[in-house]
mmCIF file of C-alpha atoms in Angstrom:
data_model
loop_
_atom_site.group_PDB
_atom_site.id
_atom_site.type_symbol
_atom_site.label_atom_id
_atom_site.label_comp_id
_atom_site.label_asym_id
_atom_site.label_seq_id
_atom_site.Cartn_x
_atom_site.Cartn_y
_atom_site.Cartn_z
ATOM 1 C CA UNK A 1 60.333 34.442 17.269
ATOM 2 C CA UNK A 2 59.877 37.936 18.426
ATOM 3 C CA UNK A 3 58.759 38.540 22.006
ATOM 4 C CA UNK A 4 56.265 41.053 20.643
ATOM 5 C CA UNK A 5 54.306 38.485 18.517
ATOM 6 C CA UNK A 6 50.566 39.003 18.606
ATOM 7 C CA UNK A 7 48.941 36.318 20.813
ATOM 8 C CA UNK A 8 46.749 33.778 19.060
ATOM 9 C CA UNK A 9 42.969 34.730 18.790
ATOM 10 C CA UNK A 10 41.890 32.018 21.203
ATOM 11 C CA UNK A 11 44.373 33.063 23.842
ATOM 12 C CA UNK A 12 43.443 36.708 23.326
ATOM 13 C CA UNK A 13 39.789 35.913 23.701
ATOM 14 C CA UNK A 14 40.463 34.034 26.924
ATOM 15 C CA UNK A 15 42.377 37.009 28.299
ATOM 16 C CA UNK A 16 39.560 39.443 27.432
ATOM 17 C CA UNK A 17 36.982 37.156 29.193
ATOM 18 C CA UNK A 18 39.184 36.928 32.233
ATOM 19 C CA UNK A 19 39.530 40.683 32.275
ATOM 20 C CA UNK A 20 35.805 41.030 31.983
ATOM 21 C CA UNK A 21 35.243 38.744 34.927
ATOM 22 C CA UNK A 22 37.714 40.672 37.092
ATOM 23 C CA UNK A 23 36.190 44.049 36.097
ATOM 24 C CA UNK A 24 32.779 42.774 36.997
ATOM 25 C CA UNK A 25 33.388 40.930 40.159
ATOM 26 C CA UNK A 26 36.828 41.299 41.650
ATOM 27 C CA UNK A 27 38.230 44.365 40.044
ATOM 28 C CA UNK A 28 36.819 46.852 42.532
ATOM 29 C CA UNK A 29 37.833 47.465 46.194
ATOM 30 C CA UNK A 30 35.932 45.429 48.707
ATOM 31 C CA UNK A 31 34.638 42.915 46.195
ATOM 32 C CA UNK A 32 35.008 39.911 48.480
ATOM 33 C CA UNK A 33 33.320 41.845 51.276
ATOM 34 C CA UNK A 34 30.411 42.714 48.987
ATOM 35 C CA UNK A 35 30.076 39.006 48.013
ATOM 36 C CA UNK A 36 29.864 38.065 51.711
ATOM 37 C CA UNK A 37 27.414 40.852 52.277
ATOM 38 C CA UNK A 38 25.261 39.584 49.463
ATOM 39 C CA UNK A 39 25.149 36.040 50.993
ATOM 40 C CA UNK A 40 24.197 37.570 54.302
ATOM 41 C CA UNK A 41 21.471 39.722 52.630
ATOM 42 C CA UNK A 42 19.920 36.552 51.161
ATOM 43 C CA UNK A 43 19.899 34.917 54.554
ATOM 44 C CA UNK A 44 18.257 38.052 55.907
ATOM 45 C CA UNK A 45 15.628 37.857 53.194
ATOM 46 C CA UNK A 46 14.850 34.330 54.246
ATOM 47 C CA UNK A 47 14.570 35.505 57.848
ATOM 48 C CA UNK A 48 12.058 38.265 56.752
ATOM 49 C CA UNK A 49 9.920 35.649 54.971
ATOM 50 C CA UNK A 50 9.955 33.488 58.119
ATOM 51 C CA UNK A 51 8.929 36.490 60.352
ATOM 52 C CA UNK A 52 6.145 37.268 57.844
ATOM 53 C CA UNK A 53 5.038 33.665 58.029
ATOM 54 C CA UNK A 54 4.887 33.772 61.772
ATOM 55 C CA UNK A 55 2.959 36.969 61.695
ATOM 56 C CA UNK A 56 0.578 35.491 59.170
ATOM 57 C CA UNK A 57 0.019 32.322 61.167
ATOM 58 C CA UNK A 58 -0.775 34.496 64.275
ATOM 59 C CA UNK A 59 -3.053 37.105 62.605
ATOM 60 C CA UNK A 60 -4.904 35.024 60.001
ATOM 61 C CA UNK A 61 -6.115 31.453 60.416
ATOM 62 C CA UNK A 62 -6.144 30.840 56.731
ATOM 63 C CA UNK A 63 -2.620 32.085 56.053
ATOM 64 C CA UNK A 64 -0.902 28.678 56.102
ATOM 65 C CA UNK A 65 -3.587 26.833 54.247
ATOM 66 C CA UNK A 66 -2.463 25.205 50.999
ATOM 67 C CA UNK A 67 -4.851 27.396 48.872
ATOM 68 C CA UNK A 68 -3.486 30.607 50.364
ATOM 69 C CA UNK A 69 0.224 29.633 49.922
ATOM 70 C CA UNK A 70 -0.497 28.700 46.281
ATOM 71 C CA UNK A 71 -2.335 32.036 45.928
ATOM 72 C CA UNK A 72 0.795 33.833 47.084
ATOM 73 C CA UNK A 73 2.997 31.993 44.641
ATOM 74 C CA UNK A 74 0.619 32.582 41.777
ATOM 75 C CA UNK A 75 0.404 36.209 42.604
ATOM 76 C CA UNK A 76 4.158 36.403 42.647
ATOM 77 C CA UNK A 77 4.678 34.646 39.341
ATOM 78 C CA UNK A 78 3.889 37.417 36.788
ATOM 79 C CA UNK A 79 5.721 40.226 38.551
ATOM 80 C CA UNK A 80 8.506 37.714 39.389
ATOM 81 C CA UNK A 81 9.216 36.946 35.744
ATOM 82 C CA UNK A 82 9.437 40.676 35.046
ATOM 83 C CA UNK A 83 11.731 41.187 38.060
ATOM 84 C CA UNK A 84 14.224 38.599 36.665
ATOM 85 C CA UNK A 85 14.578 40.677 33.513
ATOM 86 C CA UNK A 86 14.797 43.785 35.590
ATOM 87 C CA UNK A 87 17.646 42.304 37.614
ATOM 88 C CA UNK A 88 19.774 41.958 34.475
ATOM 89 C CA UNK A 89 19.082 45.583 33.463
ATOM 90 C CA UNK A 90 19.805 47.066 36.899
ATOM 91 C CA UNK A 91 23.013 44.997 37.370
ATOM 92 C CA UNK A 92 24.081 46.230 33.946
ATOM 93 C CA UNK A 93 23.773 49.774 35.142
ATOM 94 C CA UNK A 94 20.328 50.611 33.696
ATOM 95 C CA UNK A 95 16.736 50.767 34.641
ATOM 96 C CA UNK A 96 13.459 50.009 32.738
ATOM 97 C CA UNK A 97 10.261 51.925 33.537
ATOM 98 C CA UNK A 98 8.401 50.614 30.561
ATOM 99 C CA UNK A 99 7.932 46.938 31.623
ATOM 100 C CA UNK A 100 4.371 47.385 32.896
ATOM 101 C CA UNK A 101 2.902 49.076 29.818
ATOM 102 C CA UNK A 102 5.088 46.984 27.518
ATOM 103 C CA UNK A 103 3.365 43.943 29.072
ATOM 104 C CA UNK A 104 -0.040 45.535 28.497
ATOM 105 C CA UNK A 105 0.864 46.265 24.838
ATOM 106 C CA UNK A 106 2.026 42.688 24.325
ATOM 107 C CA UNK A 107 -1.168 41.337 25.875
ATOM 108 C CA UNK A 108 -3.364 43.563 23.727
ATOM 109 C CA UNK A 109 -1.433 42.847 20.474
ATOM 110 C CA UNK A 110 -1.609 39.065 21.009
ATOM 111 C CA UNK A 111 -5.268 39.039 21.799
ATOM 112 C CA UNK A 112 -6.561 40.895 18.759
ATOM 113 C CA UNK A 113 -9.154 39.020 16.714
ATOM 114 C CA UNK A 114 -6.782 38.662 13.775
ATOM 115 C CA UNK A 115 -3.905 37.343 15.992
ATOM 116 C CA UNK A 116 -6.145 34.881 17.826
ATOM 117 C CA UNK A 117 -7.398 33.572 14.526
ATOM 118 C CA UNK A 118 -3.944 32.144 13.921
ATOM 119 C CA UNK A 119 -3.938 30.020 17.039
ATOM 120 C CA UNK A 120 -2.187 29.939 20.420
ATOM 121 C CA UNK A 121 1.400 29.476 19.034
ATOM 122 C CA UNK A 122 1.143 32.670 17.024
ATOM 123 C CA UNK A 123 -0.304 34.434 20.051
ATOM 124 C CA UNK A 124 2.621 33.346 22.204
ATOM 125 C CA UNK A 125 5.172 34.398 19.498
ATOM 126 C CA UNK A 126 3.389 37.717 19.066
ATOM 127 C CA UNK A 127 3.664 38.504 22.819
ATOM 128 C CA UNK A 128 7.354 37.532 22.865
ATOM 129 C CA UNK A 129 8.219 39.535 19.827
ATOM 130 C CA UNK A 130 6.343 42.680 20.999
ATOM 131 C CA UNK A 131 8.081 42.520 24.381
ATOM 132 C CA UNK A 132 11.472 41.922 22.707
ATOM 133 C CA UNK A 133 10.800 44.680 20.203
ATOM 134 C CA UNK A 134 10.045 47.164 22.960
ATOM 135 C CA UNK A 135 13.234 46.155 24.751
ATOM 136 C CA UNK A 136 15.263 46.494 21.498
ATOM 137 C CA UNK A 137 14.009 49.979 20.927
ATOM 138 C CA UNK A 138 14.872 50.865 24.572
ATOM 139 C CA UNK A 139 18.342 49.396 24.234
ATOM 140 C CA UNK A 140 19.029 51.179 20.938
ATOM 141 C CA UNK A 141 17.987 54.535 22.295
ATOM 142 C CA UNK A 142 20.130 54.107 25.452
ATOM 143 C CA UNK A 143 23.172 52.446 24.013
ATOM 144 C CA UNK A 144 23.423 54.100 20.578
ATOM 145 C CA UNK A 145 21.230 57.169 21.011
ATOM 146 C CA UNK A 146 22.997 57.918 24.326
ATOM 147 C CA UNK A 147 19.752 58.651 26.147
ATOM 148 C CA UNK A 148 19.462 58.371 29.935
ATOM 149 C CA UNK A 149 17.725 55.033 30.694
ATOM 150 C CA UNK A 150 15.278 56.760 32.950
ATOM 151 C CA UNK A 151 14.146 59.143 30.146
ATOM 152 C CA UNK A 152 14.223 56.628 27.318
ATOM 153 C CA UNK A 153 12.129 53.967 29.216
ATOM 154 C CA UNK A 154 9.721 56.665 30.648
ATOM 155 C CA UNK A 155 9.055 57.738 27.080
ATOM 156 C CA UNK A 156 8.559 54.169 26.048
ATOM 157 C CA UNK A 157 6.125 53.700 28.965
ATOM 158 C CA UNK A 158 3.937 56.570 27.629
ATOM 159 C CA UNK A 159 4.209 55.329 23.977
ATOM 160 C CA UNK A 160 3.349 51.719 24.885
ATOM 161 C CA UNK A 161 0.369 52.792 26.910
ATOM 162 C CA UNK A 162 -0.966 54.998 24.008
ATOM 163 C CA UNK A 163 -0.437 52.275 21.491
ATOM 164 C CA UNK A 164 -2.072 49.637 23.644
ATOM 165 C CA UNK A 165 -5.082 51.906 24.076
ATOM 166 C CA UNK A 166 -5.225 52.687 20.344
ATOM 167 C CA UNK A 167 -5.045 48.943 19.324
ATOM 168 C CA UNK A 168 -7.741 47.907 21.860
ATOM 169 C CA UNK A 169 -9.771 51.106 21.505
ATOM 170 C CA UNK A 170 -9.597 51.029 25.346
ATOM 171 C CA UNK A 171 -11.730 47.872 25.366
ATOM 172 C CA UNK A 172 -10.908 44.633 27.175
ATOM 173 C CA UNK A 173 -10.288 41.855 24.578
ATOM 174 C CA UNK A 174 -11.461 38.378 25.565
ATOM 175 C CA UNK A 175 -9.239 35.351 24.906
ATOM 176 C CA UNK A 176 -11.011 32.749 22.855
ATOM 177 C CA UNK A 177 -8.132 30.277 22.600
ATOM 178 C CA UNK A 178 -8.623 27.625 25.345
ATOM 179 C CA UNK A 179 -4.930 26.673 25.157
ATOM 180 C CA UNK A 180 -3.925 30.054 26.394
ATOM 181 C CA UNK A 181 -6.536 30.167 29.166
ATOM 182 C CA UNK A 182 -5.481 26.697 30.231
ATOM 183 C CA UNK A 183 -1.992 27.873 31.203
ATOM 184 C CA UNK A 184 -3.356 29.452 34.367
ATOM 185 C CA UNK A 185 -5.646 26.552 35.272
ATOM 186 C CA UNK A 186 -3.261 23.644 34.482
ATOM 187 C CA UNK A 187 -1.685 22.359 37.738
ATOM 188 C CA UNK A 188 1.217 19.909 37.332
ATOM 189 C CA UNK A 189 1.840 18.284 40.766
ATOM 190 C CA UNK A 190 -0.957 20.442 42.086
ATOM 191 C CA UNK A 191 0.916 23.742 41.496
ATOM 192 C CA UNK A 192 -0.350 26.118 38.755
ATOM 193 C CA UNK A 193 1.650 26.244 35.570
ATOM 194 C CA UNK A 194 2.294 29.915 36.122
ATOM 195 C CA UNK A 195 4.441 29.222 39.173
ATOM 196 C CA UNK A 196 6.410 26.575 37.210
ATOM 197 C CA UNK A 197 7.118 29.145 34.517
ATOM 198 C CA UNK A 198 8.326 31.701 37.147
ATOM 199 C CA UNK A 199 10.599 29.016 38.584
ATOM 200 C CA UNK A 200 11.939 28.109 35.124
ATOM 201 C CA UNK A 201 12.700 31.666 34.217
ATOM 202 C CA UNK A 202 14.383 32.293 37.600
ATOM 203 C CA UNK A 203 16.538 29.203 37.193
ATOM 204 C CA UNK A 204 17.550 30.080 33.640
ATOM 205 C CA UNK A 205 18.257 33.613 34.756
ATOM 206 C CA UNK A 206 20.433 32.456 37.606
ATOM 207 C CA UNK A 207 22.469 30.198 35.307
ATOM 208 C CA UNK A 208 22.961 32.876 32.695
ATOM 209 C CA UNK A 209 23.938 35.508 35.277
ATOM 210 C CA UNK A 210 26.310 33.287 37.313
ATOM 211 C CA UNK A 211 27.602 30.664 34.969
ATOM 212 C CA UNK A 212 28.035 32.227 31.586
ATOM 213 C CA UNK A 213 30.243 34.797 29.884
ATOM 214 C CA UNK A 214 27.131 36.891 29.287
ATOM 215 C CA UNK A 215 26.588 37.119 32.955
ATOM 216 C CA UNK A 216 30.194 38.070 33.708
ATOM 217 C CA UNK A 217 29.941 40.817 31.065
ATOM 218 C CA UNK A 218 26.791 42.114 32.626
ATOM 219 C CA UNK A 219 28.524 42.514 35.980
ATOM 220 C CA UNK A 220 31.490 44.088 34.285
ATOM 221 C CA UNK A 221 29.379 46.640 32.283
ATOM 222 C CA UNK A 222 27.413 47.642 35.426
ATOM 223 C CA UNK A 223 30.381 47.641 37.782
ATOM 224 C CA UNK A 224 32.867 49.750 35.769
ATOM 225 C CA UNK A 225 31.816 50.785 32.204
ATOM 226 C CA UNK A 226 35.371 51.972 31.206
ATOM 227 C CA UNK A 227 37.084 48.922 32.551
ATOM 228 C CA UNK A 228 34.552 46.658 30.662
ATOM 229 C CA UNK A 229 35.280 48.601 27.446
ATOM 230 C CA UNK A 230 39.033 48.227 27.877
ATOM 231 C CA UNK A 231 38.595 44.550 28.565
ATOM 232 C CA UNK A 232 37.251 44.183 25.059
ATOM 233 C CA UNK A 233 33.499 44.148 25.728
ATOM 234 C CA UNK A 234 31.246 45.723 23.195
ATOM 235 C CA UNK A 235 29.387 47.769 25.841
ATOM 236 C CA UNK A 236 26.832 49.260 23.539
ATOM 237 C CA UNK A 237 25.786 45.914 22.085
ATOM 238 C CA UNK A 238 25.741 44.297 25.465
ATOM 239 C CA UNK A 239 23.562 47.103 26.950
ATOM 240 C CA UNK A 240 21.105 46.703 24.054
ATOM 241 C CA UNK A 241 20.815 42.920 24.654
ATOM 242 C CA UNK A 242 20.102 43.549 28.392
ATOM 243 C CA UNK A 243 16.967 45.438 27.462
ATOM 244 C CA UNK A 244 15.999 42.769 25.003
ATOM 245 C CA UNK A 245 16.335 40.209 27.803
ATOM 246 C CA UNK A 246 13.947 42.358 29.838
ATOM 247 C CA UNK A 247 11.568 42.585 26.889
ATOM 248 C CA UNK A 248 11.624 38.795 26.617
ATOM 249 C CA UNK A 249 10.589 38.456 30.260
ATOM 250 C CA UNK A 250 7.930 41.092 29.634
ATOM 251 C CA UNK A 251 6.507 39.002 26.709
ATOM 252 C CA UNK A 252 6.497 35.859 28.954
ATOM 253 C CA UNK A 253 4.705 37.814 31.682
ATOM 254 C CA UNK A 254 2.184 39.074 29.094
ATOM 255 C CA UNK A 255 1.091 35.554 28.137
ATOM 256 C CA UNK A 256 0.877 34.731 31.864
ATOM 257 C CA UNK A 257 -1.335 37.696 32.760
ATOM 258 C CA UNK A 258 -3.462 37.167 29.628
ATOM 259 C CA UNK A 259 -3.999 33.539 30.687
ATOM 260 C CA UNK A 260 -4.716 34.454 34.287
ATOM 261 C CA UNK A 261 -7.290 37.193 33.391
ATOM 262 C CA UNK A 262 -8.439 35.481 30.093
ATOM 263 C CA UNK A 263 -8.075 39.023 28.596
ATOM 264 C CA UNK A 264 -5.798 41.408 26.892
ATOM 265 C CA UNK A 265 -6.113 44.942 28.253
ATOM 266 C CA UNK A 266 -4.274 48.285 28.184
ATOM 267 C CA UNK A 267 -4.830 48.429 31.931
ATOM 268 C CA UNK A 268 -2.645 45.404 32.581
ATOM 269 C CA UNK A 269 0.675 46.106 34.346
ATOM 270 C CA UNK A 270 -0.244 49.330 36.189
ATOM 271 C CA UNK A 271 2.668 50.151 38.472
ATOM 272 C CA UNK A 272 4.395 46.819 37.682
ATOM 273 C CA UNK A 273 7.549 48.758 36.905
ATOM 274 C CA UNK A 274 7.615 50.135 40.482
ATOM 275 C CA UNK A 275 6.833 46.767 42.050
ATOM 276 C CA UNK A 276 9.544 45.036 40.023
ATOM 277 C CA UNK A 277 12.201 47.624 40.718
ATOM 278 C CA UNK A 278 11.249 47.518 44.473
ATOM 279 C CA UNK A 279 11.496 43.725 44.487
ATOM 280 C CA UNK A 280 14.907 43.821 42.882
ATOM 281 C CA UNK A 281 16.198 46.524 45.290
ATOM 282 C CA UNK A 282 14.806 44.581 48.294
ATOM 283 C CA UNK A 283 16.670 41.565 46.910
ATOM 284 C CA UNK A 284 19.964 43.360 47.213
ATOM 285 C CA UNK A 285 20.671 44.498 43.683
ATOM 286 C CA UNK A 286 22.531 47.847 43.699
ATOM 287 C CA UNK A 287 20.925 50.664 41.822
ATOM 288 C CA UNK A 288 24.456 51.777 40.932
ATOM 289 C CA UNK A 289 24.886 48.550 39.001
ATOM 290 C CA UNK A 290 27.559 45.836 39.077
ATOM 291 C CA UNK A 291 26.058 43.822 41.964
ATOM 292 C CA UNK A 292 22.923 41.684 42.493
ATOM 293 C CA UNK A 293 21.417 38.255 42.370
ATOM 294 C CA UNK A 294 18.492 36.597 40.778
ATOM 295 C CA UNK A 295 17.897 34.712 44.038
ATOM 296 C CA UNK A 296 17.644 37.908 45.972
ATOM 297 C CA UNK A 297 15.117 39.310 43.491
ATOM 298 C CA UNK A 298 13.027 36.174 43.825
ATOM 299 C CA UNK A 299 12.951 36.571 47.544
ATOM 300 C CA UNK A 300 12.103 40.290 47.133
ATOM 301 C CA UNK A 301 9.090 39.382 45.063
ATOM 302 C CA UNK A 302 7.938 36.854 47.514
ATOM 303 C CA UNK A 303 8.288 39.325 50.380
ATOM 304 C CA UNK A 304 6.176 41.962 48.749
ATOM 305 C CA UNK A 305 3.581 39.416 47.647
ATOM 306 C CA UNK A 306 3.363 38.052 51.158
ATOM 307 C CA UNK A 307 3.027 41.490 52.707
ATOM 308 C CA UNK A 308 0.081 42.187 50.232
ATOM 309 C CA UNK A 309 -1.502 38.913 51.073
ATOM 310 C CA UNK A 310 -1.217 39.692 54.842
ATOM 311 C CA UNK A 311 -2.930 43.011 54.373
ATOM 312 C CA UNK A 312 -5.758 41.476 52.433
ATOM 313 C CA UNK A 313 -6.275 38.725 54.959
ATOM 314 C CA UNK A 314 -6.351 41.203 57.836
ATOM 315 C CA UNK A 315 -8.727 43.644 55.988
ATOM 316 C CA UNK A 316 -6.198 46.431 55.992
ATOM 317 C CA UNK A 317 -6.420 49.334 53.581
ATOM 318 C CA UNK A 318 -4.435 49.431 50.342
ATOM 319 C CA UNK A 319 -3.157 52.867 51.198
ATOM 320 C CA UNK A 320 -1.516 51.481 54.373
ATOM 321 C CA UNK A 321 -0.018 48.750 52.281
ATOM 322 C CA UNK A 322 1.550 51.215 49.854
ATOM 323 C CA UNK A 323 2.963 53.194 52.731
ATOM 324 C CA UNK A 324 4.539 49.992 54.178
ATOM 325 C CA UNK A 325 6.037 49.202 50.759
ATOM 326 C CA UNK A 326 7.558 52.694 50.487
ATOM 327 C CA UNK A 327 9.129 52.400 53.961
ATOM 328 C CA UNK A 328 10.575 49.005 53.112
ATOM 329 C CA UNK A 329 12.093 50.426 49.883
ATOM 330 C CA UNK A 330 13.734 53.410 51.753
ATOM 331 C CA UNK A 331 15.168 50.953 54.394
ATOM 332 C CA UNK A 332 16.592 48.770 51.691
ATOM 333 C CA UNK A 333 18.337 51.635 49.882
ATOM 334 C CA UNK A 334 19.804 52.906 53.179
ATOM 335 C CA UNK A 335 21.139 49.437 53.904
ATOM 336 C CA UNK A 336 22.734 49.262 50.482
ATOM 337 C CA UNK A 337 24.473 52.557 51.049
ATOM 338 C CA UNK A 338 25.727 51.356 54.424
ATOM 339 C CA UNK A 339 26.950 48.141 52.927
ATOM 340 C CA UNK A 340 28.923 50.044 50.205
ATOM 341 C CA UNK A 341 30.460 52.246 52.864
ATOM 342 C CA UNK A 342 31.531 49.063 54.862
ATOM 343 C CA UNK A 343 33.019 47.525 51.718
ATOM 344 C CA UNK A 344 35.034 50.660 50.937
#
């Protein structure tokens, strides 16, 4: 048999998957150092949460009450689900500025009178399909239309806001389906179902990102686009699916915010894109792509939510809170740059 015989399809597929994994995680200088830095970052985030907890216990008597801790978790749940999807997009080398208004659009669409008349199942499916539809359009514009992610998703933000306002006529739509409203009030084991949904999405996101071929390809595409292409990955298709994943998370978040507020409104999700991106960055995900963790993003969401809670309990102004968030984001980006320099 000739030594140039084409390898069997299964063997070739295994080779391509191995190349994709190396391109995404070990095919760049300093990869092992970056992995260690990521672990240290997660420990650092835990330390930040502990410090915030100590400050909260000192400055506010009600901080460590059960009701307040559950309030923090509930407030983190909606933006947390969006942040899981955002983690995939940013690791894959993109960004999604449309998530906040896409959530508003999904909430409005699923709470129209005609949609609600078909029952809660159709409402949930409607929200998920709208979110995924927005993500699909974003992905197609970016992957096949070759638009810059920032521009494409910024345009989608404006379009989704306008469509949400047109559908609702800028009016708040009340939810009449008790099954939807009950999502926010149902408390398995004393914890609201919204928190359980957030936890489930985070766990599934972690498994997909760290234990599947899809996750390895995501790291590969974000870490080195050309190497991923040469390894046999359909980069365009994979990039498109990343935005669909983000859209799916947006759809889930839309159901959660609809249940929490018992309304569908075009005002839902204001600045959620900034909050989710900030949480992901704080969690250690690199804006350059190719590196990040779902666990870090979860910690990032909890840190921002805890800070907001502390400001509220201490009667501090929202303006001061926003300034503090801005400073934290700048520090996180500077630390990322320093870590990259150390790795190189």
